mmCIF file of C-alpha atoms and ligand atoms in Angstrom:
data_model
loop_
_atom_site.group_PDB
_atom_site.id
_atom_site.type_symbol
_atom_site.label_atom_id
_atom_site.label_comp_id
_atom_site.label_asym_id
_atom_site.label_seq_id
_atom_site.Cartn_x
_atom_site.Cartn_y
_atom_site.Cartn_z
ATOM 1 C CA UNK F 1 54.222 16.017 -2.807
ATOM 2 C CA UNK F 2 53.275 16.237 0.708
ATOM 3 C CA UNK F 3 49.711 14.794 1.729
ATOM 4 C CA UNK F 4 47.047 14.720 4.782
ATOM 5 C CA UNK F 5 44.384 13.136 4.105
ATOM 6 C CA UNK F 6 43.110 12.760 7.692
ATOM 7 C CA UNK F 7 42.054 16.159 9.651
ATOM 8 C CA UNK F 8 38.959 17.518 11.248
ATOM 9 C CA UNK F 9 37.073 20.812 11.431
ATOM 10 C CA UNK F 10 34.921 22.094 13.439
ATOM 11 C CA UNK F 11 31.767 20.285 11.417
ATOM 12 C CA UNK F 12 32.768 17.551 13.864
ATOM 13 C CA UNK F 13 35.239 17.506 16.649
ATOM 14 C CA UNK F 14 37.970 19.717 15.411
ATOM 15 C CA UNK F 15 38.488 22.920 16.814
ATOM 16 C CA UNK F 16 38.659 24.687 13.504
ATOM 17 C CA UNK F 17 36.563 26.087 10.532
ATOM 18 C CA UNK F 18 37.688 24.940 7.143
ATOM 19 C CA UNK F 19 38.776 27.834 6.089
ATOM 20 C CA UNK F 20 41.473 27.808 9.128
ATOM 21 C CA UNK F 21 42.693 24.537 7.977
ATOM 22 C CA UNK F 22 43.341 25.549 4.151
ATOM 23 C CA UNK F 23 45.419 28.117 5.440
ATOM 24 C CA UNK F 24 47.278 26.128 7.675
ATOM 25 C CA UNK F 25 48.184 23.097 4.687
ATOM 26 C CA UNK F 26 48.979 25.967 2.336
ATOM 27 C CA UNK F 27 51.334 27.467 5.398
ATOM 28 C CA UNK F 28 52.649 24.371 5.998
ATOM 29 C CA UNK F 29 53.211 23.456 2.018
ATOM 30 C CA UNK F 30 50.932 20.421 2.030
ATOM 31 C CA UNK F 31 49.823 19.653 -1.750
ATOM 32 C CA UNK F 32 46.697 17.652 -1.355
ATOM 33 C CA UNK F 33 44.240 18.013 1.536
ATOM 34 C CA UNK F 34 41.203 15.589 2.773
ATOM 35 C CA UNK F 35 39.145 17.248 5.784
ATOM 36 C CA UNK F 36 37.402 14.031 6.821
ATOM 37 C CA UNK F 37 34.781 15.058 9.698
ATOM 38 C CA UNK F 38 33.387 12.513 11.611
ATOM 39 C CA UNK F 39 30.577 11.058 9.786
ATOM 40 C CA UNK F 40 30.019 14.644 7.986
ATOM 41 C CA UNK F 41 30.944 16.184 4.796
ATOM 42 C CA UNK F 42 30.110 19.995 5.535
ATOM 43 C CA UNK F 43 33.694 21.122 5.268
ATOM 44 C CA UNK F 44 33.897 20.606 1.711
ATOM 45 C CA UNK F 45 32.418 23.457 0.283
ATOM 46 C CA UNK F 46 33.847 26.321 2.170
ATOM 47 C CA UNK F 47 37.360 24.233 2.154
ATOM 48 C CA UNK F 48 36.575 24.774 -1.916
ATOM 49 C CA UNK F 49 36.310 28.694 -1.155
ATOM 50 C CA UNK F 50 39.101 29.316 0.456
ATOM 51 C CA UNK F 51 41.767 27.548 -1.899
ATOM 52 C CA UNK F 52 39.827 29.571 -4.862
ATOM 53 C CA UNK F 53 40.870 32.635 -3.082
ATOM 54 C CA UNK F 54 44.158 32.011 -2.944
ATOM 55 C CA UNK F 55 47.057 31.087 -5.150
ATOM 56 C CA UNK F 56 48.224 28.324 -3.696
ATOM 57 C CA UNK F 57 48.610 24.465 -5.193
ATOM 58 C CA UNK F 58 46.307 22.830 -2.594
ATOM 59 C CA UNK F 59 44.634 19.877 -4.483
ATOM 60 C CA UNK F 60 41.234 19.546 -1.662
ATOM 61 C CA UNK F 61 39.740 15.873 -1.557
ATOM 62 C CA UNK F 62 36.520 14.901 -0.712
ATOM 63 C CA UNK F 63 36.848 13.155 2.832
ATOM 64 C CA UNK F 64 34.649 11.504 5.350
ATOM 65 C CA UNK F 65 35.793 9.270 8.602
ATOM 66 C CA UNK F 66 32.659 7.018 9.501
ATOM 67 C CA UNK F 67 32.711 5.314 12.525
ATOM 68 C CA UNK F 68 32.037 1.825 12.235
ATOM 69 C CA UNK F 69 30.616 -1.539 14.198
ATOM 70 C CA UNK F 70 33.002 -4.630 13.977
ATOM 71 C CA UNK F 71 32.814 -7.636 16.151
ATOM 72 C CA UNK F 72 32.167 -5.201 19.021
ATOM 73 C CA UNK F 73 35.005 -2.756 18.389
ATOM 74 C CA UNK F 74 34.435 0.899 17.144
ATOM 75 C CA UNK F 75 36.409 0.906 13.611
ATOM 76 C CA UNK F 76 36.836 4.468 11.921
ATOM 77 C CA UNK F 77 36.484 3.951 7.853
ATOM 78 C CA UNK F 78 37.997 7.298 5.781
ATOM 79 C CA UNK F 79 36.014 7.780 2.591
ATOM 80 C CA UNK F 80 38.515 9.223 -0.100
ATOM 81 C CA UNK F 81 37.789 10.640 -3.770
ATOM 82 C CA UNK F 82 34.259 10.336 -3.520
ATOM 83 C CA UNK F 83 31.263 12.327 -4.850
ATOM 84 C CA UNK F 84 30.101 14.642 -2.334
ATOM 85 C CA UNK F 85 26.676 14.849 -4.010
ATOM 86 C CA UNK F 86 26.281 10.705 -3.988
ATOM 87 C CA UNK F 87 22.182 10.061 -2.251
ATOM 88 C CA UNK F 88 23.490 6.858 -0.766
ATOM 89 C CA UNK F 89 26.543 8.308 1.286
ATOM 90 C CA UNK F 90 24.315 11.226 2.050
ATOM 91 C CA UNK F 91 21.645 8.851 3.654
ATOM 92 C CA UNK F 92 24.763 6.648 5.413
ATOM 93 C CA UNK F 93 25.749 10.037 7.110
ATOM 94 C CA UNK F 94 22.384 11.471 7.751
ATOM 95 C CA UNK F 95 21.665 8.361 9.834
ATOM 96 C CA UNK F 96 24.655 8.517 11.668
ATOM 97 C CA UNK F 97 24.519 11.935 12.842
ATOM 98 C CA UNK F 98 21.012 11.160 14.125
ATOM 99 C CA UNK F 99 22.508 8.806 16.074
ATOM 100 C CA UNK F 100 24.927 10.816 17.513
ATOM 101 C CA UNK F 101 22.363 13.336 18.486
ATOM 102 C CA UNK F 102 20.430 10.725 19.988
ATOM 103 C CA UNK F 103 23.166 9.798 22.128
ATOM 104 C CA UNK F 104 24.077 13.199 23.605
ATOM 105 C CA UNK F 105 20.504 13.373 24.208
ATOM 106 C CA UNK F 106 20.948 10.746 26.587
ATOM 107 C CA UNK F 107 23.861 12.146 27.907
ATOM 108 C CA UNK F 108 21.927 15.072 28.601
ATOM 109 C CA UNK F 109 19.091 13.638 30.933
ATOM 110 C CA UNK F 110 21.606 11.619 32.463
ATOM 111 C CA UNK F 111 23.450 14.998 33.072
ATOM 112 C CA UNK F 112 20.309 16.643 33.880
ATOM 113 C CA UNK F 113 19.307 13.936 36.710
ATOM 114 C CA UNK F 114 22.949 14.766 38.315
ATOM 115 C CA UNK F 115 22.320 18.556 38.705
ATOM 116 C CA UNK F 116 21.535 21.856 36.984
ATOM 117 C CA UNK F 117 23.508 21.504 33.813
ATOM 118 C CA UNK F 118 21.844 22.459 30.155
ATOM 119 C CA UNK F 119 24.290 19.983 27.913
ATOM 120 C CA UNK F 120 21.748 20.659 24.961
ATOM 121 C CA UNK F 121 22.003 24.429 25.280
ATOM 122 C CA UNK F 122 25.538 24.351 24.956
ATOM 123 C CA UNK F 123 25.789 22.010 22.026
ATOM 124 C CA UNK F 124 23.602 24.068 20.039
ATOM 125 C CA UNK F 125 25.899 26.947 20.119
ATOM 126 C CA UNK F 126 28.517 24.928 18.183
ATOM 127 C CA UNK F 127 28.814 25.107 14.638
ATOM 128 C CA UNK F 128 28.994 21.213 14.474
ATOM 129 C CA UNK F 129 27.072 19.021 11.789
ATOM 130 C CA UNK F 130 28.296 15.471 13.896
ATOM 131 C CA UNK F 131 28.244 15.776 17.581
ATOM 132 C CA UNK F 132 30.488 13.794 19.960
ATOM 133 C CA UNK F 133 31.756 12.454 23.426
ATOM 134 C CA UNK F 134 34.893 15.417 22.900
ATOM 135 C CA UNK F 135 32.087 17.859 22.392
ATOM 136 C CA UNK F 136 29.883 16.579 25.877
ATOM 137 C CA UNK F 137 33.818 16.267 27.229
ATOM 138 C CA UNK F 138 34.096 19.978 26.787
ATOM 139 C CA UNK F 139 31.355 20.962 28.475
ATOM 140 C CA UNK F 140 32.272 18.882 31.817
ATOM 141 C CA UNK F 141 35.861 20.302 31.588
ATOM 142 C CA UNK F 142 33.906 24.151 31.241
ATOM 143 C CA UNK F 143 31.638 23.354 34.342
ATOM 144 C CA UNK F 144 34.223 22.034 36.578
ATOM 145 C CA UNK F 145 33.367 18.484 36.435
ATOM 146 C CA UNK F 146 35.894 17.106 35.254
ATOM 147 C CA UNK F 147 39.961 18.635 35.398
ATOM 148 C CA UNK F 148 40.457 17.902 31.467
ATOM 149 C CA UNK F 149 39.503 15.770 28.536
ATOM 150 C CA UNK F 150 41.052 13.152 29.550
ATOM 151 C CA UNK F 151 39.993 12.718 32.973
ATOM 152 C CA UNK F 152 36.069 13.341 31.639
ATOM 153 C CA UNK F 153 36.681 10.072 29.365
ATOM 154 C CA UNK F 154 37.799 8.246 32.501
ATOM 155 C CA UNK F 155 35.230 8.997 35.041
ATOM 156 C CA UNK F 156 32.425 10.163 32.510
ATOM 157 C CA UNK F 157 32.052 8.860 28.662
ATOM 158 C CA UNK F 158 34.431 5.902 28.777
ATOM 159 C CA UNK F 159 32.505 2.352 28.846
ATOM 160 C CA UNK F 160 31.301 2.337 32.259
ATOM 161 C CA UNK F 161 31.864 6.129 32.662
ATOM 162 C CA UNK F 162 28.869 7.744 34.682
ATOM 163 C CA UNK F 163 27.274 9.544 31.499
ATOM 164 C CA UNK F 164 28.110 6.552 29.068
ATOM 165 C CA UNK F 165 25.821 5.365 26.768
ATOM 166 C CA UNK F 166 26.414 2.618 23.975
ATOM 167 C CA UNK F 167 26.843 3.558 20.578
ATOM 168 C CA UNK F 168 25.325 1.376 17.107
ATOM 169 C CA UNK F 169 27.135 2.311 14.162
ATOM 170 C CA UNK F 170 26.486 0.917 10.912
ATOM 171 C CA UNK F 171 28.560 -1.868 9.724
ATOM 172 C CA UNK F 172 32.014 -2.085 7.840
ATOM 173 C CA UNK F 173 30.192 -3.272 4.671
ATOM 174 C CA UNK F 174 27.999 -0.514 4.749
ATOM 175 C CA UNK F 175 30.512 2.319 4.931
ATOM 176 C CA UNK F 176 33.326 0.280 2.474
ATOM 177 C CA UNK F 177 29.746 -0.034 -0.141
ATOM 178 C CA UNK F 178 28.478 3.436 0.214
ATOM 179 C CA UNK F 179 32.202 5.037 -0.469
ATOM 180 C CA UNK F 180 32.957 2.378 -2.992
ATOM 181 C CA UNK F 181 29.482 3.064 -4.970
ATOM 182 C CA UNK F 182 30.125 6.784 -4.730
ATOM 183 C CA UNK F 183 33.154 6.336 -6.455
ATOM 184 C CA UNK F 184 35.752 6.727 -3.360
ATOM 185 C CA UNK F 185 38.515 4.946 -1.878
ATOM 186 C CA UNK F 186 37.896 3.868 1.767
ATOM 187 C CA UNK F 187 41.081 3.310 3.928
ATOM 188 C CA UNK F 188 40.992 1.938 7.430
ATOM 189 C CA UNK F 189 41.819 4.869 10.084
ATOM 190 C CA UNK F 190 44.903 4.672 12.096
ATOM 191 C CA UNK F 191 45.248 0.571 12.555
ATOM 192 C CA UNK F 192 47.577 0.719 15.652
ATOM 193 C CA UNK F 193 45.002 2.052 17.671
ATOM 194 C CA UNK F 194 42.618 -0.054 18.419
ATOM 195 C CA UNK F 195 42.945 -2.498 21.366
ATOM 196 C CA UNK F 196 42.884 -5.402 19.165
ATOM 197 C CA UNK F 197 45.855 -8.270 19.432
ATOM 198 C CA UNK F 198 47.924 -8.751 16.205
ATOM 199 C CA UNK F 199 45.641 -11.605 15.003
ATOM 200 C CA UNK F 200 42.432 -9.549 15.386
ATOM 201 C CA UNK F 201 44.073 -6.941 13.583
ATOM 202 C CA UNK F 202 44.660 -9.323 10.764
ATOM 203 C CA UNK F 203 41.194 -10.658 10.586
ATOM 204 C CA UNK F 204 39.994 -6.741 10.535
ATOM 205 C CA UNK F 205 41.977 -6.035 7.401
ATOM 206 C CA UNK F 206 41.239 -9.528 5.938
ATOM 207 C CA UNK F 207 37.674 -8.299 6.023
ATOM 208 C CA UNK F 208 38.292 -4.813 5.314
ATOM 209 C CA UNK F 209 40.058 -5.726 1.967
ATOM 210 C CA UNK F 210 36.453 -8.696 1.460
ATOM 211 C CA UNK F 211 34.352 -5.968 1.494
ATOM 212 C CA UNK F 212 36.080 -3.580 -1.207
ATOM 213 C CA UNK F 213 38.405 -1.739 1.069
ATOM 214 C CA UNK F 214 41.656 -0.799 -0.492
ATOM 215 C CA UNK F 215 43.804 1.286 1.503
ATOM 216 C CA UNK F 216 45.097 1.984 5.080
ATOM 217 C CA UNK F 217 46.829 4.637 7.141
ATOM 218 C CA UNK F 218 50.630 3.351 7.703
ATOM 219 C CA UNK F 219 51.556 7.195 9.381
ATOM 220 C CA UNK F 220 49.561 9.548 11.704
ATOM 221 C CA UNK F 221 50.211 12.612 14.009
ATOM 222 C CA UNK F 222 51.727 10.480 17.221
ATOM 223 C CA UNK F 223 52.568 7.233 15.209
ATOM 224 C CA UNK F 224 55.995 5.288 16.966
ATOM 225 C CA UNK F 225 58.782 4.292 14.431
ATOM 226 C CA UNK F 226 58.229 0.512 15.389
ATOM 227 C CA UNK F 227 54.331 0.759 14.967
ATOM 228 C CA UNK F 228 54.609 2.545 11.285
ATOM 229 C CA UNK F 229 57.005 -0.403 10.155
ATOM 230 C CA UNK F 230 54.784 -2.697 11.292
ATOM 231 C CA UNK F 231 51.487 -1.382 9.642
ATOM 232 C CA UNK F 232 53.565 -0.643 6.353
ATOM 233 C CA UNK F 233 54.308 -4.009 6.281
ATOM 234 C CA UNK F 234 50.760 -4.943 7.132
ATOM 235 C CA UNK F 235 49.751 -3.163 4.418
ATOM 236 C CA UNK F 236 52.463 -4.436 1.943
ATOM 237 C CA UNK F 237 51.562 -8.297 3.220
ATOM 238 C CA UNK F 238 47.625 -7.416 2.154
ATOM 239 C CA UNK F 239 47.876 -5.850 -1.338
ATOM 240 C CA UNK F 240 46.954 -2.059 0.132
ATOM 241 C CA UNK F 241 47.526 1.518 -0.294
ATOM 242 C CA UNK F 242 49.118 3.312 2.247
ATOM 243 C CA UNK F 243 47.686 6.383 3.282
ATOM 244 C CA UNK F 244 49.150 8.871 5.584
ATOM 245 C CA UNK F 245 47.411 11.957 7.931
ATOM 246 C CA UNK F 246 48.064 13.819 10.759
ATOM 247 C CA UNK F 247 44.512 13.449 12.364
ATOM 248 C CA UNK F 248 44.746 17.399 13.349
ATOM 249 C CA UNK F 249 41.784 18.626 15.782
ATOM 250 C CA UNK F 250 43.184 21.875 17.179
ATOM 251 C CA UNK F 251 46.264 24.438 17.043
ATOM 252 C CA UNK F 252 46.624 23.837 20.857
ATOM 253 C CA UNK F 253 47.755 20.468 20.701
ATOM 254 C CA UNK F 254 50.939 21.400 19.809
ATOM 255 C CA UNK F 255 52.256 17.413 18.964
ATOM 256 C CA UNK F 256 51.042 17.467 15.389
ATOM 257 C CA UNK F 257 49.678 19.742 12.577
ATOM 258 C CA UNK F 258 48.281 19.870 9.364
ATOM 259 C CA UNK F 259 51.017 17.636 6.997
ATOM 260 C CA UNK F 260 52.840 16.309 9.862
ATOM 261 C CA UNK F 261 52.946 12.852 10.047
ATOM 262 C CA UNK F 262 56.512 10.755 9.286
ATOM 263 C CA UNK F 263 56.583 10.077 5.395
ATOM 264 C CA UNK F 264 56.354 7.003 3.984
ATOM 265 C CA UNK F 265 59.702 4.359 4.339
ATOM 266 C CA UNK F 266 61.656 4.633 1.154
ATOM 267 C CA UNK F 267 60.717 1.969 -1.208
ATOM 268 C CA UNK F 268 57.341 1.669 0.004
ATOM 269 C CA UNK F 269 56.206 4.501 -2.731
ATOM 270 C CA UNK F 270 54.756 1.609 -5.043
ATOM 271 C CA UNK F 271 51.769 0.823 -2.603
ATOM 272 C CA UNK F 272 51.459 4.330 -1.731
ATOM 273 C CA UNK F 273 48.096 6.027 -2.196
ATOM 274 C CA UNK F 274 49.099 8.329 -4.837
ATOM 275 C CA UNK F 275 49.835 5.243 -6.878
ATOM 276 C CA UNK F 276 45.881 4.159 -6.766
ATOM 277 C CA UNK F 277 44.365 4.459 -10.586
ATOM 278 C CA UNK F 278 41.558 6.552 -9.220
ATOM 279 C CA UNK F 279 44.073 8.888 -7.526
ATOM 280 C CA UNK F 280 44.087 12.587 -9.727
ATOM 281 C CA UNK F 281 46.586 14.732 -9.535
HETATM 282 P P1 LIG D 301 32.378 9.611 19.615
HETATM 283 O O1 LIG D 301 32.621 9.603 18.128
HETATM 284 O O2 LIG D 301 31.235 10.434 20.045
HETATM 285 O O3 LIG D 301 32.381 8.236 20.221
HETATM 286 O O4 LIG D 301 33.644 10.365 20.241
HETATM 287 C C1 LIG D 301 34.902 9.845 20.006
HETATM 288 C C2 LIG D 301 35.893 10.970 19.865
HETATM 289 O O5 LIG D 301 36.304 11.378 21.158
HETATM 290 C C3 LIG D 301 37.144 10.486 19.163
HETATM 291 O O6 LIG D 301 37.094 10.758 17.786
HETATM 292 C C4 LIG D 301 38.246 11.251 19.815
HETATM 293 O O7 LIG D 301 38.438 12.488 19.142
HETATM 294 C C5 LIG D 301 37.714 11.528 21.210
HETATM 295 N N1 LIG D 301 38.208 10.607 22.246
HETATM 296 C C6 LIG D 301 37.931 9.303 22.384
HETATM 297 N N2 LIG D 301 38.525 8.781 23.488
HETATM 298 C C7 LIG D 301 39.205 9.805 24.058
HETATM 299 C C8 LIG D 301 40.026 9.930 25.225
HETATM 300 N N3 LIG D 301 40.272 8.897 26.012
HETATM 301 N N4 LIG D 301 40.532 11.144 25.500
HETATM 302 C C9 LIG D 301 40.280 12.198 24.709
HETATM 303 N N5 LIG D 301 39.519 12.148 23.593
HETATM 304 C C10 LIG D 301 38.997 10.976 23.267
HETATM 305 MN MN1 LIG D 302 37.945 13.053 16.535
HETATM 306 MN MN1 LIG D 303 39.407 8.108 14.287
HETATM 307 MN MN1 LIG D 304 40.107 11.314 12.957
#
């Protein structure tokens, strides 16, 4: 069994269309496959397509990565397992997309009052369901603004960055709820992350696990030996699954890929995610 249950298409911020990233987990032998999109599930359906065409042993899981408010941090919640069809998680995402349009909207007439740039214009011509900061980042790096990606989160979309504007996500309870009632598994994105000390951390899963959430990633595309140990033992210490995915974006980046992420430690297999009850095989 190899898993990813963490990549994106280009419904959100990946470079990719779902078809591309089938082929590339059936290439690189990966046996069950989440595309979780940023607050978007349009992946699903042609991901479905494209393993019916072929003859490969790709299980596809319904996936979603919402990004949440928590005590003034931006938390990413996956949604696992649940049912793509479900009104409530359909609302949840529906409102978050509008948000994100809203706040490229702004980045636009900031844009606009800098010069003559047409951010809109060149976010409509992308296939994308949930817009983003990498998508706005793009189009600086394409009109000479900004050297790279990076540099255009420095100077530009960072807090405090020239074309920055605040986000409002909905809450942890909200996203944990929504997947839970739609019959999904939510697992806290990539832990080691987020600029939060190791007590912070704590009190994030604490509440994580009060509202109904039951797993978290313990391996990802860039993850350090030290940090994995640590977060599998996190996740040991608070009764969770361990999930694992590569967070894949592009081809170009050649540091990961679909189903590349460090396996699991030996012995931790009994909290692994495959292990969960609602987990099918
Ligand atoms: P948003 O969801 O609109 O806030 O955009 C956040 C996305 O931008 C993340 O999911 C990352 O893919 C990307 N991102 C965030 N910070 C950086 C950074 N410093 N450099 C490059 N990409 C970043
Ligand atoms: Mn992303
Ligand atoms: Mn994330
Ligand atoms: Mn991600």
């Amino acid at each position: 069994m190899k898993i990813d249950l963490h990549c994106h298409s280009h419904y959100s911020d990946g470079k990719h269309s779902p078809g591309f990233l089938v082929q590339l987990a059936i290439e690189n032998r990966v046996s069950h496959l989440a595309i979780t999109d940023h607050d978007c599930i349009a992946a699903l359906t042609e991901a479905e397509i494209e393993v019916e065409k072929s003859t490969a042993a790709l299980k596809l899981i319904s996936g979603v990565e919402i990004s949440c408010d928590w005590e003034g941090s931006e938390i990413h919640v996956l949604g696992l397992w649940f049912d793509p069809k479900d009104r409530h998680m359909g609302e949840l995402l529906c409102r978050q997309q509008h948000k994100r349009r809203r706040r490229v909207l702004k980045m636009h007439e900031l844009l606009q009052s800098q010069g003559d740039y047409d951010l809109m214009a060149y976010l409509n011509t992308l296939p994308c369901h949930a817009l983003s900061r990498s998508h706005v980042a793009d189009y600086l790096v394409d009109q000479g603004i900004c050297k790279n990606r990076q540099k255009a989160f420095k100077t530009h979309l960072g807090k405090g960055g020239r074309l920055y504007v605040e986000a409002h996500w909905c809450s942890l309870e909200q996203a944990i709820t929504t997947i839970n009632n739609g019959g999904g598994i939510a697992v806290l994105a990539h832990p080691g992350r987020y600029p939060l000390g190791k007590h912070r951390l704590q009190s994030l899963v604490d509440e994580f696990a009060s509202y109904g959430g039951e797993a978290m990633e313990v391996s990802y595309g860039n993850i350090d030996p030290k940090t994995k140990r640590r977060l599998a033992d996190l996740a040991v210490s608070k009764s969770l699954y361990a999930s694992i995915g590569s967070d894949f974006h592009d081809a170009a980046a050649h540091w990961t890929t679909i189903g590349k992420a460090p396996p699991l430690e030996i012995g931790a297999h009994k909290n692994a995610i495959w292990a969960h009850p609602g987990w099918q095989s």
